[in-house]
mmCIF file of C-alpha atoms and ligand atoms in Angstrom:
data_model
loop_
_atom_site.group_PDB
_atom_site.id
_atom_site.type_symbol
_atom_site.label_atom_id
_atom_site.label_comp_id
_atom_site.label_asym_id
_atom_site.label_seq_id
_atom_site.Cartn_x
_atom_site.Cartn_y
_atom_site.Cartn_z
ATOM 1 C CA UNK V 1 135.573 245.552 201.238
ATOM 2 C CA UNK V 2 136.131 245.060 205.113
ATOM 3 C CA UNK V 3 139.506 245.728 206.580
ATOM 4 C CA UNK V 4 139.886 242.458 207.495
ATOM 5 C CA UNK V 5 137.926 239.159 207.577
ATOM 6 C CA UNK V 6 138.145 236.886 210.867
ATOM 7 C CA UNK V 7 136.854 233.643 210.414
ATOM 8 C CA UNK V 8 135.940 231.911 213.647
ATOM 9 C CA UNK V 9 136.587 228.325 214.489
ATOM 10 C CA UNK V 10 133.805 226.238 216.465
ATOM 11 C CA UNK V 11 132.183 228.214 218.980
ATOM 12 C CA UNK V 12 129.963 225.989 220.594
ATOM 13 C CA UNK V 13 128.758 228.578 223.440
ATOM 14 C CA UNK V 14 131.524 230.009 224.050
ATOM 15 C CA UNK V 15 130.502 233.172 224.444
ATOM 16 C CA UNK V 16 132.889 234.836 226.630
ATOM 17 C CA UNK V 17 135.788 233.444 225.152
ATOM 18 C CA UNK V 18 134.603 234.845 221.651
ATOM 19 C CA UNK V 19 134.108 238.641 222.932
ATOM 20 C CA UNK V 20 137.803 238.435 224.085
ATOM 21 C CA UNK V 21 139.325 236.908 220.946
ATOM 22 C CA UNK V 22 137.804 239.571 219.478
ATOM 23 C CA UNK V 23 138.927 242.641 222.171
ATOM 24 C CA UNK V 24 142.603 240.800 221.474
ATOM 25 C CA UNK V 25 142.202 241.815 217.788
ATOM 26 C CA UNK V 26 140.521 244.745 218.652
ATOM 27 C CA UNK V 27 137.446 244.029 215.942
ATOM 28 C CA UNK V 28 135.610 247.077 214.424
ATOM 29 C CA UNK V 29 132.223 246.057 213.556
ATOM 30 C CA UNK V 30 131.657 248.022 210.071
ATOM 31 C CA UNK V 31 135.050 248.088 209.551
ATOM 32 C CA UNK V 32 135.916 243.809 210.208
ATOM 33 C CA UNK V 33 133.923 241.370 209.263
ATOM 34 C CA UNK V 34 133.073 238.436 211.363
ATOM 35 C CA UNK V 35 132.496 234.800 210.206
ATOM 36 C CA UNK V 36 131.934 231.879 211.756
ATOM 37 C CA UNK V 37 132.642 228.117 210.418
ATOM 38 C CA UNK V 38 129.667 227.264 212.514
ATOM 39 C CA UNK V 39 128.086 225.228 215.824
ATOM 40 C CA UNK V 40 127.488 228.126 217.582
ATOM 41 C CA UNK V 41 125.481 226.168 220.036
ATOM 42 C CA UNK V 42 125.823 223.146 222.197
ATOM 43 C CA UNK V 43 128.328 221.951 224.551
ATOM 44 C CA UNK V 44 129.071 225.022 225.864
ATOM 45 C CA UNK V 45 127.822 227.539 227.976
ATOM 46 C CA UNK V 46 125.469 229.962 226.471
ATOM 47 C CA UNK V 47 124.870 229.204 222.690
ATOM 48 C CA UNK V 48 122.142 231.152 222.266
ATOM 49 C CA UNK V 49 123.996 234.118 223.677
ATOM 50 C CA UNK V 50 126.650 233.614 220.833
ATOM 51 C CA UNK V 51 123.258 233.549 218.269
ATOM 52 C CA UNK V 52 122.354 236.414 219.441
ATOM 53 C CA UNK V 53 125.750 238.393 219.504
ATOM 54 C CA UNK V 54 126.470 236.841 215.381
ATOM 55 C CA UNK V 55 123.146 237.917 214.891
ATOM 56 C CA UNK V 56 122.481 241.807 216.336
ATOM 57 C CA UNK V 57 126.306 241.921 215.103
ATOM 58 C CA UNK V 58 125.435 241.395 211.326
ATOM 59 C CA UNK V 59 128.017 239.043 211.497
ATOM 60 C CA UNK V 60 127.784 235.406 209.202
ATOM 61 C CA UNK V 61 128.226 232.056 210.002
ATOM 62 C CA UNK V 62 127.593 228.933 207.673
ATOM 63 C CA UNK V 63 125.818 226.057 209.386
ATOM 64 C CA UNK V 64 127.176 223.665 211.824
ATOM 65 C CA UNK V 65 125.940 219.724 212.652
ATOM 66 C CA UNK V 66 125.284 221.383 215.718
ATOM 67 C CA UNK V 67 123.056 224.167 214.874
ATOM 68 C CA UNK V 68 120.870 221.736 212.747
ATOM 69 C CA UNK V 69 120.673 219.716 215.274
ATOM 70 C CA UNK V 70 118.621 222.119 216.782
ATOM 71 C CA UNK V 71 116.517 223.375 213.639
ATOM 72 C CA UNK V 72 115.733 219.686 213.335
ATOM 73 C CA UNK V 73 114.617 219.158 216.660
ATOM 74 C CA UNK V 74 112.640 222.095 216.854
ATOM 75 C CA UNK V 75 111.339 221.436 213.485
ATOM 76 C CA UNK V 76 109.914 217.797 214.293
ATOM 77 C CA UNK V 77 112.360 216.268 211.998
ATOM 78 C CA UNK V 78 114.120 213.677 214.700
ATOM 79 C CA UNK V 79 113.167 212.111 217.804
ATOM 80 C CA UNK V 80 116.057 211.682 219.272
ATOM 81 C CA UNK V 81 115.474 213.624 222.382
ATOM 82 C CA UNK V 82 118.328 216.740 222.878
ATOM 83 C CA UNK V 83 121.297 216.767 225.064
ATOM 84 C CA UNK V 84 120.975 219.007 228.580
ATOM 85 C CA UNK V 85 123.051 221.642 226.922
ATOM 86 C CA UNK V 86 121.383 221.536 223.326
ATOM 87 C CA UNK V 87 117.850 221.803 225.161
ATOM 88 C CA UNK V 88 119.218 224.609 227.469
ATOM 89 C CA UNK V 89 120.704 226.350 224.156
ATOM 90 C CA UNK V 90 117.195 225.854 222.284
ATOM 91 C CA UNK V 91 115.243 227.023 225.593
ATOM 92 C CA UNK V 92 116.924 230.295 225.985
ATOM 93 C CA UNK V 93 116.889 231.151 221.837
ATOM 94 C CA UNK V 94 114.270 234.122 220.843
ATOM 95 C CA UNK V 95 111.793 233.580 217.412
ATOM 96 C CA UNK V 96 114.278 235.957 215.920
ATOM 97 C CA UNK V 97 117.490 233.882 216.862
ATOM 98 C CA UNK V 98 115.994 231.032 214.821
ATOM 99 C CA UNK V 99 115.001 232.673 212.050
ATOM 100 C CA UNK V 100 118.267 233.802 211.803
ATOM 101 C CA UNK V 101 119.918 230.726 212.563
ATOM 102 C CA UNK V 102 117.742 228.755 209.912
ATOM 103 C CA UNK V 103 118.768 230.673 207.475
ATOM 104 C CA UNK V 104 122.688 230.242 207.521
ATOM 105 C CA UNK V 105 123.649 228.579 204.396
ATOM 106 C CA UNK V 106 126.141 225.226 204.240
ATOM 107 C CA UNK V 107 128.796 227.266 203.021
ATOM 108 C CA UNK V 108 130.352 230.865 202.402
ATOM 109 C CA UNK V 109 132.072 232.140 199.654
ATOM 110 C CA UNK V 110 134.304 235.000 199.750
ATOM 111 C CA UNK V 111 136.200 235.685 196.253
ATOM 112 C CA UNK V 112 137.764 238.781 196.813
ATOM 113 C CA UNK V 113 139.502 236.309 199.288
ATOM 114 C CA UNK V 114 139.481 233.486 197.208
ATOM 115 C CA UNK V 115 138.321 232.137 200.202
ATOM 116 C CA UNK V 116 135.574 228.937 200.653
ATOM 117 C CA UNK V 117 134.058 228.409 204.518
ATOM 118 C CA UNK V 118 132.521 225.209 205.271
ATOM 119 C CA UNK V 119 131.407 223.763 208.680
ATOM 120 C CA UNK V 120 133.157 220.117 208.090
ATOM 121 C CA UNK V 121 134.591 219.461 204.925
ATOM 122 C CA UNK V 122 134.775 219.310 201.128
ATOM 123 C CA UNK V 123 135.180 216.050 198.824
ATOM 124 C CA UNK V 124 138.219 216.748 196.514
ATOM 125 C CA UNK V 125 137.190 217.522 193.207
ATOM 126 C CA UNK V 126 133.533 218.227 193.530
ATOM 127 C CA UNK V 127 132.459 221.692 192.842
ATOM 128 C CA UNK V 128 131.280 223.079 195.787
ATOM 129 C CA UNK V 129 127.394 223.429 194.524
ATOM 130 C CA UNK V 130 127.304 219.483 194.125
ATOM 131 C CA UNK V 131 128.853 218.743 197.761
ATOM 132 C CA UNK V 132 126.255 216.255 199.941
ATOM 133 C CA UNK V 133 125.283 218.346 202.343
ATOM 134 C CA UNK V 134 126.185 215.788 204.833
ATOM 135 C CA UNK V 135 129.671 215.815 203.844
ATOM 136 C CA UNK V 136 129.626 219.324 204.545
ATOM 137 C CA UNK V 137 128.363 219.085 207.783
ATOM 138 C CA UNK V 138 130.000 215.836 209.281
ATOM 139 C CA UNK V 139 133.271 214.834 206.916
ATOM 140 C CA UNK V 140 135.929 214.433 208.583
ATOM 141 C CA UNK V 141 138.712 212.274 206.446
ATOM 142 C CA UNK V 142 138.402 210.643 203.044
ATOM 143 C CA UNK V 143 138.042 206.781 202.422
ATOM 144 C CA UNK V 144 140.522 205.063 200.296
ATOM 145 C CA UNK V 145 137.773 205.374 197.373
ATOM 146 C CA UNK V 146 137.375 208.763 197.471
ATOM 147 C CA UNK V 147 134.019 208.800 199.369
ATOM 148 C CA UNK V 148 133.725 211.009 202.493
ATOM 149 C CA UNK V 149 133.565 210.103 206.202
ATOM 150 C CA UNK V 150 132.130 211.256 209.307
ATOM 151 C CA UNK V 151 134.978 209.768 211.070
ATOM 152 C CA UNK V 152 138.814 209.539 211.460
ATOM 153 C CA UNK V 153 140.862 206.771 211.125
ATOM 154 C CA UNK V 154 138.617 205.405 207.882
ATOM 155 C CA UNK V 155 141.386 207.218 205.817
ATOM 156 C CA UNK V 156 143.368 210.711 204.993
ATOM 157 C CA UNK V 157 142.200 214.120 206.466
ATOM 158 C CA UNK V 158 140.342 215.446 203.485
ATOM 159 C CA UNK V 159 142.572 218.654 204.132
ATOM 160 C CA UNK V 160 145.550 216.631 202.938
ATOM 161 C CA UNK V 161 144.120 215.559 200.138
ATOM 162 C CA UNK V 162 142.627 218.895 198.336
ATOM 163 C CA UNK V 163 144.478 220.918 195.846
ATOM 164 C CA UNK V 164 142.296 224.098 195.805
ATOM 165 C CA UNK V 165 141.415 226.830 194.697
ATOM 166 C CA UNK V 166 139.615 228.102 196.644
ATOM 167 C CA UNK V 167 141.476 227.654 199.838
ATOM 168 C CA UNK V 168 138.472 226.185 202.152
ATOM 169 C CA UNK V 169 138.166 227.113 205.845
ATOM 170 C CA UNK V 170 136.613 224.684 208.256
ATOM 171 C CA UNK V 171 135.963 223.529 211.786
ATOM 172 C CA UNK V 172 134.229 220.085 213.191
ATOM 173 C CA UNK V 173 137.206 218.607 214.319
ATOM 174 C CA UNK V 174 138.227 219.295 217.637
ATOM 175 C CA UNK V 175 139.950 215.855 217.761
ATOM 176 C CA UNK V 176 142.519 216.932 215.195
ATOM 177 C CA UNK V 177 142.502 220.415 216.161
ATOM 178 C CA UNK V 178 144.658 223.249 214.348
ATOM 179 C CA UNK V 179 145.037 221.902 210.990
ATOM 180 C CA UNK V 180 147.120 223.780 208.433
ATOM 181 C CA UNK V 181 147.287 222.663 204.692
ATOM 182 C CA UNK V 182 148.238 223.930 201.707
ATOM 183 C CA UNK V 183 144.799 225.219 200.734
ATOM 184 C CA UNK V 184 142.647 224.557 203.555
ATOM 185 C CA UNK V 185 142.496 225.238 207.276
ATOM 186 C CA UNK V 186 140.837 223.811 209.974
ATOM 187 C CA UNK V 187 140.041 226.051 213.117
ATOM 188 C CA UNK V 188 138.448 223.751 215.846
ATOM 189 C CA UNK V 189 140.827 223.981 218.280
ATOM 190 C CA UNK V 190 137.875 222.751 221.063
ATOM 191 C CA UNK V 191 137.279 225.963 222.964
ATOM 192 C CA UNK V 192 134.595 224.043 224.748
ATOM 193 C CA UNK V 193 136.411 221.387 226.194
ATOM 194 C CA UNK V 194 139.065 223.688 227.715
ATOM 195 C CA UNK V 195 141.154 224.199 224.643
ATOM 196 C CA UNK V 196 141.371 227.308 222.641
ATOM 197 C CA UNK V 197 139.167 229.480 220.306
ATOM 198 C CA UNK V 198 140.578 229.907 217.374
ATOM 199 C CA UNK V 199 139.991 232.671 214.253
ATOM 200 C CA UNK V 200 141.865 233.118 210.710
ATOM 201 C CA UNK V 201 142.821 236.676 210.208
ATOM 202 C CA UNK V 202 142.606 238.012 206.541
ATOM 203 C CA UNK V 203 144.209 239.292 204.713
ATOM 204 C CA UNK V 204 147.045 239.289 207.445
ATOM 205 C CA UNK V 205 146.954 235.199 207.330
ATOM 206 C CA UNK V 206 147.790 234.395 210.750
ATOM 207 C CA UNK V 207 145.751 232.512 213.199
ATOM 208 C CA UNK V 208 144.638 234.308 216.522
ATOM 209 C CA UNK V 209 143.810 231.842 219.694
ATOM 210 C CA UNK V 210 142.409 232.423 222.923
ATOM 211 C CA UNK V 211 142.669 230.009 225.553
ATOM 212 C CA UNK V 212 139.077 228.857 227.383
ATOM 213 C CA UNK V 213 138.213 230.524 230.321
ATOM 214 C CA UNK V 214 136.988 226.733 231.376
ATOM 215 C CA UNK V 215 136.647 223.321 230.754
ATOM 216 C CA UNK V 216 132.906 223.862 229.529
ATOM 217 C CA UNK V 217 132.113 219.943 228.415
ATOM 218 C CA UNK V 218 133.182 216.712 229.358
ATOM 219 C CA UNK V 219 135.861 215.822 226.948
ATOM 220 C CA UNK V 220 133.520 213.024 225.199
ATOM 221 C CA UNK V 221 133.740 212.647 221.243
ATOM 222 C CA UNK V 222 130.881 213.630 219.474
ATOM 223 C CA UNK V 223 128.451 211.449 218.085
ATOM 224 C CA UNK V 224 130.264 207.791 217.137
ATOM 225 C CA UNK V 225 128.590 205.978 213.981
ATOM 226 C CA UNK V 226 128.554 202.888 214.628
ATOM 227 C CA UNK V 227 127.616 200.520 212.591
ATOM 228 C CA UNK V 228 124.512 199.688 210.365
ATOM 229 C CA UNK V 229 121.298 198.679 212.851
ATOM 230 C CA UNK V 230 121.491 195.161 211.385
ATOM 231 C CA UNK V 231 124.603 194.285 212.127
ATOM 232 C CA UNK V 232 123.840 194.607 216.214
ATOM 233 C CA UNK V 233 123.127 191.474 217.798
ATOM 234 C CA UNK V 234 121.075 190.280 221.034
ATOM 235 C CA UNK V 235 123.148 187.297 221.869
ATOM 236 C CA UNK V 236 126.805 189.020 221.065
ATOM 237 C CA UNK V 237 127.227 192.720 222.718
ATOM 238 C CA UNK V 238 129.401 195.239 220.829
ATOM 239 C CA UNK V 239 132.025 195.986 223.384
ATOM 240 C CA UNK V 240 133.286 199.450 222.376
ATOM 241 C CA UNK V 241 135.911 201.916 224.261
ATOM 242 C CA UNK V 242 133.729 205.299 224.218
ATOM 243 C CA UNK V 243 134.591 207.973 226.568
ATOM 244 C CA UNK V 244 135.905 208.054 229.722
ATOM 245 C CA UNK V 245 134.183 206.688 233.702
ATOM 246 C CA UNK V 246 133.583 209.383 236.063
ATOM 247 C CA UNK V 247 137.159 208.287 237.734
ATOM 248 C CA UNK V 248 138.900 209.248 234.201
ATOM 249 C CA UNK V 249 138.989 205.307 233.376
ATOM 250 C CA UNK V 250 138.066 204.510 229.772
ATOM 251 C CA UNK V 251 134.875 203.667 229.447
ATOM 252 C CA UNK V 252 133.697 200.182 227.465
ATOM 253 C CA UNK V 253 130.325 200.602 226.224
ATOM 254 C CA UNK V 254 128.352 197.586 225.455
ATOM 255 C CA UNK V 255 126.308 197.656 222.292
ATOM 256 C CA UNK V 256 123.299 195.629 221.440
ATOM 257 C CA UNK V 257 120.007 194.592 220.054
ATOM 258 C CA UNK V 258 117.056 193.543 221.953
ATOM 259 C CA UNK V 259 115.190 190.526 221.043
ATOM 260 C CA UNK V 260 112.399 192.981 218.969
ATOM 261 C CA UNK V 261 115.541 194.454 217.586
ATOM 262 C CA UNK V 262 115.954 197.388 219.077
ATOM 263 C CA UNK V 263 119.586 199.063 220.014
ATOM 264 C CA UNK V 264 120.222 199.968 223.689
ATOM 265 C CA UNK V 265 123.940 200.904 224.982
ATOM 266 C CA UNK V 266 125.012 200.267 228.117
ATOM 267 C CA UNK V 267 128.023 200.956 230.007
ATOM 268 C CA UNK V 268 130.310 197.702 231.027
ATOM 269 C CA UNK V 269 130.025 198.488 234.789
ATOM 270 C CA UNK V 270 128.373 195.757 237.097
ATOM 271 C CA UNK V 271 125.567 197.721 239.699
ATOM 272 C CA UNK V 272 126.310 195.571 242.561
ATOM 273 C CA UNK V 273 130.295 196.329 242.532
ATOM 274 C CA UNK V 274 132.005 198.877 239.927
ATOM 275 C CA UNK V 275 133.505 196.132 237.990
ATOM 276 C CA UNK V 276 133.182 194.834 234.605
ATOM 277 C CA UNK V 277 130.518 192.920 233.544
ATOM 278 C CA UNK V 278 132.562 190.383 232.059
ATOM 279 C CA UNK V 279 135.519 190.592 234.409
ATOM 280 C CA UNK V 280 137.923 190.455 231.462
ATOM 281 C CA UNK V 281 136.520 187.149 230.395
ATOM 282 C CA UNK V 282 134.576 188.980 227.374
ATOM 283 C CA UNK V 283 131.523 186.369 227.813
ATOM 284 C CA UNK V 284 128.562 189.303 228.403
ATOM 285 C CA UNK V 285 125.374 187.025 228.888
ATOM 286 C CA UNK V 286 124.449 184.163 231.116
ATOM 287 C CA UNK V 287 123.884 180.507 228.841
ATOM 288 C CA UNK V 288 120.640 180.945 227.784
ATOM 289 C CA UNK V 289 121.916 183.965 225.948
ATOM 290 C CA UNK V 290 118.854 186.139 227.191
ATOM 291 C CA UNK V 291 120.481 188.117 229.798
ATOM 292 C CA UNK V 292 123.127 190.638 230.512
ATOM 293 C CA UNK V 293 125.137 188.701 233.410
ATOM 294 C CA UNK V 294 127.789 189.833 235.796
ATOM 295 C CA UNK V 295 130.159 187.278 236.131
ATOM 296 C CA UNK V 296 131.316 188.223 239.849
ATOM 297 C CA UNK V 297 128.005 187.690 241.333
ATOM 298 C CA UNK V 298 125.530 186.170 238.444
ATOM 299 C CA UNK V 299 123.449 189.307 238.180
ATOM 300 C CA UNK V 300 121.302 189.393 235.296
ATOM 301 C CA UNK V 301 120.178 192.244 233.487
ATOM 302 C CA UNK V 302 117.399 192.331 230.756
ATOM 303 C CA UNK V 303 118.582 193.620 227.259
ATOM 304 C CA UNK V 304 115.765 195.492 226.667
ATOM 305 C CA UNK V 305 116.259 198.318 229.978
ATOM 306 C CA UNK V 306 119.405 197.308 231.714
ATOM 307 C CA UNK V 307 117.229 196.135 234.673
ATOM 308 C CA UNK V 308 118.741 193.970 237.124
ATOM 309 C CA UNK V 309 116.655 190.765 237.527
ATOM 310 C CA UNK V 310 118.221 188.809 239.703
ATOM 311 C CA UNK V 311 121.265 189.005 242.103
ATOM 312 C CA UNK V 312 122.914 191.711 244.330
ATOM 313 C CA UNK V 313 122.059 194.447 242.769
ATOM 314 C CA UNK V 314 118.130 192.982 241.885
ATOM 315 C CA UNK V 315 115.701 196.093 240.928
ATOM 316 C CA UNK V 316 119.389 198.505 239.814
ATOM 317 C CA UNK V 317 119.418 199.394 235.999
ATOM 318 C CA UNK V 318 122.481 199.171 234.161
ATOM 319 C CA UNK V 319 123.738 202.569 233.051
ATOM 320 C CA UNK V 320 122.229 203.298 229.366
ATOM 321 C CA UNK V 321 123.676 205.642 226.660
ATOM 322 C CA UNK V 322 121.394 207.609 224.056
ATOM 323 C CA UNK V 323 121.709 205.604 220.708
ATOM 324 C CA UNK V 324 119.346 206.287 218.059
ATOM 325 C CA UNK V 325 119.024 205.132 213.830
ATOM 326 C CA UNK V 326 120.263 208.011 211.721
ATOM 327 C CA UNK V 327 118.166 208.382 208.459
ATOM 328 C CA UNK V 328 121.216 205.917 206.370
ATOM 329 C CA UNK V 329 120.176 203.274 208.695
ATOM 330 C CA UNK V 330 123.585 203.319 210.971
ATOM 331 C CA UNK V 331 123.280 203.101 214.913
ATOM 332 C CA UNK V 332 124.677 206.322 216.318
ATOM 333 C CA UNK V 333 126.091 206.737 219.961
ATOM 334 C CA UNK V 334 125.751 210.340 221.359
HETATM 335 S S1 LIG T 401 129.788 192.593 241.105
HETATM 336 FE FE1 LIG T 401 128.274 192.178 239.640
HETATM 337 S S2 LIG T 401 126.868 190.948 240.698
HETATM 338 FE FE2 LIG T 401 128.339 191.415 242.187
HETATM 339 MN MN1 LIG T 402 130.637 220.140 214.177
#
């Protein structure tokens, strides 16, 4: 049995930060063992740098949304195209860092510990071997039902909800960050976004931080679920507050369906002048209902590319967002 375990919130390519959380604890390999809750890559800096250190390391990790991201991209599985970062991370990764990395399992247990690690989440009262394996990677609270979600504010933080045993350590929520409960713990503290890396220390039971070197990623949210792809429509856009305008503004994304039925997302900010499409007056489309229109200028843009038509800003494109269908049918913002 090691001297002590150190289970590692979300990494996310943090690599630096994760060699000096572990100089602060002064980690013996062979004598400590290292876990990881998972997303090693993305966001950050150099994931596969932090593959490759788990992995010549003999250290563990269970898998992260993040990390399958990857194995399903490079596997043919999705065609959502990857972010700059994810591509970067997949770019620089050897055949041996993704054999290793398609291998982790969904979760860890440690008995001698009594000790469960899971990238997102567990539903109450299901034993761990009949767990969806998207709950385990996405869940994030619990629906008045019972039923998991990918999101907060649909309910409770799962964490406040399960009675254990085992006591369940987890990451994926960077949002919610340091979450203590009385049998679970959640470690994303957002390391990539300028916060801190965070590790459980057993059997001593305290938690270790480190505070980023940098802010490594915009502060977006991660993937937003929308709603299902039949609920967009092509004559009423989806306003939606998603992230923030290069100035630090909250940004309103408008959500739609072209006339073939198609989703596109763009961002509520006129080409001609940075203003609002709408200008407050939430009407998003000329009369006819078949254009995008500025209402400062009459710009129109078509639904199905953001192209500007007619007006000012004639032969601009609206700004777009990546959207694509995940495989339950809901539109997905990234
Ligand atoms: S500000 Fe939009 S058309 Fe002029
Ligand atoms: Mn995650």
């Amino acid at each position: 049995m090691p001297d002590r375990t150190v289970i590692v919130g979300d990494i996310h390519g943090c690599l630096e930060e994760l060699r000096a959380l572990l100089g602060d604890l002064r980690f013996e390999s062979g004598r400590d063992r290292l876990v990881s809750v998972g997303d090693l890559v993305g966001k950050g800096p150099d994931g596969a740098g932090v593959v490759r250190f788990m992995r010549e390391g003999g250290h563990e990790a269970v898998l992260g949304n993040h990390d399958e991201k990857l194995l399903r991209w490079r596997a043919g599985e999705t065609k959502k195209p990857l972010s700059d970062t994810h591509a970067a991370h997949a770019a620089a990764m050897t055949d041996a860092d993704w054999a290793w990395l398609e291998a982790l399992p969904l979760y860890l247990e440690i008995p001698e510990l009594d000790v469960l690690v899971v990238h997102a989440g567990v539903v109450p009262g299901v034993p761990i071997r009949k767990q969806r394996r998207e709950d385990l990677l996405l869940m994030r609270s619990l629906r008045p039902d019972g039923t998991a979600s990918p999101r907060l504010g649909d309910g409770r933080l799962w964490g406040s909800r399960y009675q254990g045993p085992p006591r369940v350590v987890f990451g994926h929520d960077a949002i919610t960050g340091l979450q203590r409960w009385p049998h679970a713990i959640g470690l994303d503290t957002g390391c990539c976004y300028g916060g801190h890396l965070s590790a459980l220390v057993l059997p001593e039971n305290r938690v270790a931080q480190r505070r980023a070197f940098a802010t490594h990623a915009a502060a977006a949210q991660g993937p937003l679920r929308l709603c299902p792809k039949a609920e967009l429509s092509s004559t009423e856009p989806r306003p939606i507050v998603w992230g923030r305008l290069e100035n630090g503004r909250p940004r309103e994304v408008l959500v739609l369906a072209t006339p073939a039925g198609e989703p596109r997302a763009y961002v509520n900010v006129c080409m001609h002048l940075p203003v609002p499409l709408d200008g407050g007056s939430r009407q998003f489309m000329n009369l006819a209902k078949t254009h995008l229109m500025c209402g400062t200028h009459g710009a129109l843009y078509r639904l199905e590319d953001g192209y500007c038509t007619e007006g000012p800003c004639e032969g601009s494109t609206l700004e777009a967002l990546p959207i694509w269908i995940d495989d339950d049918g809901w539109v997905v913002l990234d």
